[in-house]
Tab-separated table of C-alpha atoms in Angstrom:
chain	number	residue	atom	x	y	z
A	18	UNK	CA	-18.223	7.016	11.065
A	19	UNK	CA	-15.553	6.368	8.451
A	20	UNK	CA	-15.893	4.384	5.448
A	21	UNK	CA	-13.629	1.445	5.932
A	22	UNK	CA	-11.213	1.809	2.060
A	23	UNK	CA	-11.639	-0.881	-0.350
A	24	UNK	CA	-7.933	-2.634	-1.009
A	25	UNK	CA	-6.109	-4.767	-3.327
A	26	UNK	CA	-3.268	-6.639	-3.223
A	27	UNK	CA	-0.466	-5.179	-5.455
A	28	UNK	CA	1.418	-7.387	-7.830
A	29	UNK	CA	4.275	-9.514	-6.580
A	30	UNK	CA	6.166	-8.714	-10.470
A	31	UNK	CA	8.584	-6.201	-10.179
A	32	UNK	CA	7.474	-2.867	-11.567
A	33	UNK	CA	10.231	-3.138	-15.070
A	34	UNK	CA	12.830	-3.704	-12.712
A	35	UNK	CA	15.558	-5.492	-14.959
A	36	UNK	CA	17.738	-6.569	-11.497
A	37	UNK	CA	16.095	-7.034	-7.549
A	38	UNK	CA	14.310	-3.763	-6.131
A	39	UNK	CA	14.898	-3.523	-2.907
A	40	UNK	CA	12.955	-1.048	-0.125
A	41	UNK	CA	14.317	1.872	1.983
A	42	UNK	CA	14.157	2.867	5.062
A	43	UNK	CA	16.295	5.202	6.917
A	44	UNK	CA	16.641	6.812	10.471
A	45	UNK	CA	18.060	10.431	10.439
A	46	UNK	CA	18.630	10.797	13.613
A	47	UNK	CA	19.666	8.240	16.642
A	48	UNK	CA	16.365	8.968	18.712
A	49	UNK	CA	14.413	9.545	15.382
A	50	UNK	CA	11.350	7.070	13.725
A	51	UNK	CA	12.540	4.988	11.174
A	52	UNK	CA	10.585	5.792	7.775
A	53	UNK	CA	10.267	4.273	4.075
A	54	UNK	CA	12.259	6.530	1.621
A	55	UNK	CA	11.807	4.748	-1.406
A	56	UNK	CA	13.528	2.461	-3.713
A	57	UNK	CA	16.624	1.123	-5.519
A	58	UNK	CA	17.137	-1.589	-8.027
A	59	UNK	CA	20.256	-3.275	-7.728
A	60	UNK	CA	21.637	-7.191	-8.204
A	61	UNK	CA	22.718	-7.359	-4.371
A	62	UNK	CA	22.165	-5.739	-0.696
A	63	UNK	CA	25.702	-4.037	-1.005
A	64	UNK	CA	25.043	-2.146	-4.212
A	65	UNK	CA	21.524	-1.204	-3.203
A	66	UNK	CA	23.110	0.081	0.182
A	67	UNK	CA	25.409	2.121	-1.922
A	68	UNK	CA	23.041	3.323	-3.838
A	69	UNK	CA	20.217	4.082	-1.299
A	70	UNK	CA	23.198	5.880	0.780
A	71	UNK	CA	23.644	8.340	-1.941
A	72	UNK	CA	20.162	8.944	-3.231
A	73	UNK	CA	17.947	9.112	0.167
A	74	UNK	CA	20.767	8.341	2.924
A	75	UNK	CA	23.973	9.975	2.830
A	76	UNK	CA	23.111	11.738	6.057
A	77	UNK	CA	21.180	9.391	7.893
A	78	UNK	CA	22.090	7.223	11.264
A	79	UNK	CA	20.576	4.129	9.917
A	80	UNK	CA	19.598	2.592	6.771
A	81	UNK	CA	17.546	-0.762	6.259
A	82	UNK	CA	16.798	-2.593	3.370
A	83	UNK	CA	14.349	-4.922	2.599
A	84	UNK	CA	13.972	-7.121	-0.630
A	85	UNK	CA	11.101	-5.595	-2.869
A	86	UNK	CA	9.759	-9.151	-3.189
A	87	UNK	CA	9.392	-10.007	0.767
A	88	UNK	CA	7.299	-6.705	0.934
A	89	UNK	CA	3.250	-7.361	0.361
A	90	UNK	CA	1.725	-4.068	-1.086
A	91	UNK	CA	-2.040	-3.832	-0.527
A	92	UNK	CA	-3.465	-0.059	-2.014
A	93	UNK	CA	-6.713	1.750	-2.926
A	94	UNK	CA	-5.245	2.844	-5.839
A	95	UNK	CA	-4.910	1.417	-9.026
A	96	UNK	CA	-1.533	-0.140	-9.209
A	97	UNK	CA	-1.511	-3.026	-11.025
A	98	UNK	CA	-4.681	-4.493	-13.497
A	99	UNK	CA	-3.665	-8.195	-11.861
A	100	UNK	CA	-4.640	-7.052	-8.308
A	101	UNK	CA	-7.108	-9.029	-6.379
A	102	UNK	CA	-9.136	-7.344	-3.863
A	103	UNK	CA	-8.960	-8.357	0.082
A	104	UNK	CA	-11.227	-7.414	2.340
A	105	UNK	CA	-10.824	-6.480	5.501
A	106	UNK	CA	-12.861	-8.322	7.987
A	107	UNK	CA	-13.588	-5.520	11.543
A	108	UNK	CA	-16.872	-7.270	12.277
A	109	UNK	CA	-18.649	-4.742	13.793
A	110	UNK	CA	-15.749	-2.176	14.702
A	111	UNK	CA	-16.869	1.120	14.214
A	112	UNK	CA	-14.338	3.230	12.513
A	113	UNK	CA	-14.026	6.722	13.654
A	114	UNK	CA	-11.676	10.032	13.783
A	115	UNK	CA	-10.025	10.720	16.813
């Protein structure tokens, strides 16, 4: 059985960000997964699209963005002394590797 991981809720203040941060994801490939690449702080979806494009994109079929601030960030690590924990209620669900 697996220890179920004790979370917290990240922050919702952006981490020194003087302008929006937004999240990106990209899809390499037509048929591909999309996948989170990382972020870009910019004042508006067309900048950060410019600038995602050229730091994680410029080959990529498809890239989304997502304002930093819509995302809700829940970790097991340390990110931000303001963090609240949240359990997570399974009941009696066993957790196992398959």
């Amino acid at each position: 059985m697996v220890e179920k991981p004790e979370r917290a809720r990240v922050g919702d203040a952006p981490r020194d960000a003087t302008e929006r941060e937004w999240e990106v994801f990209v899809r390499e490939e037509s048929d591909g997964r999309m996948r989170y690449v990382g972020s870009v702080t910019a004042p508006d979806a067309d900048v950060a699209y410019e600038q995602a494009t050229k730091l994680f994109a410029w080959f990529a079929d498809d890239v989304w963005l997502c304002p930093a601030e819509a995302v809700r960030r829940y970790s097991t690590h340390d990110l931000d002394e303001d963090a609240d924990p949240v359990p997570l209620d399974t009941g009696d669900e066993p957790r196992t590797i398959e």
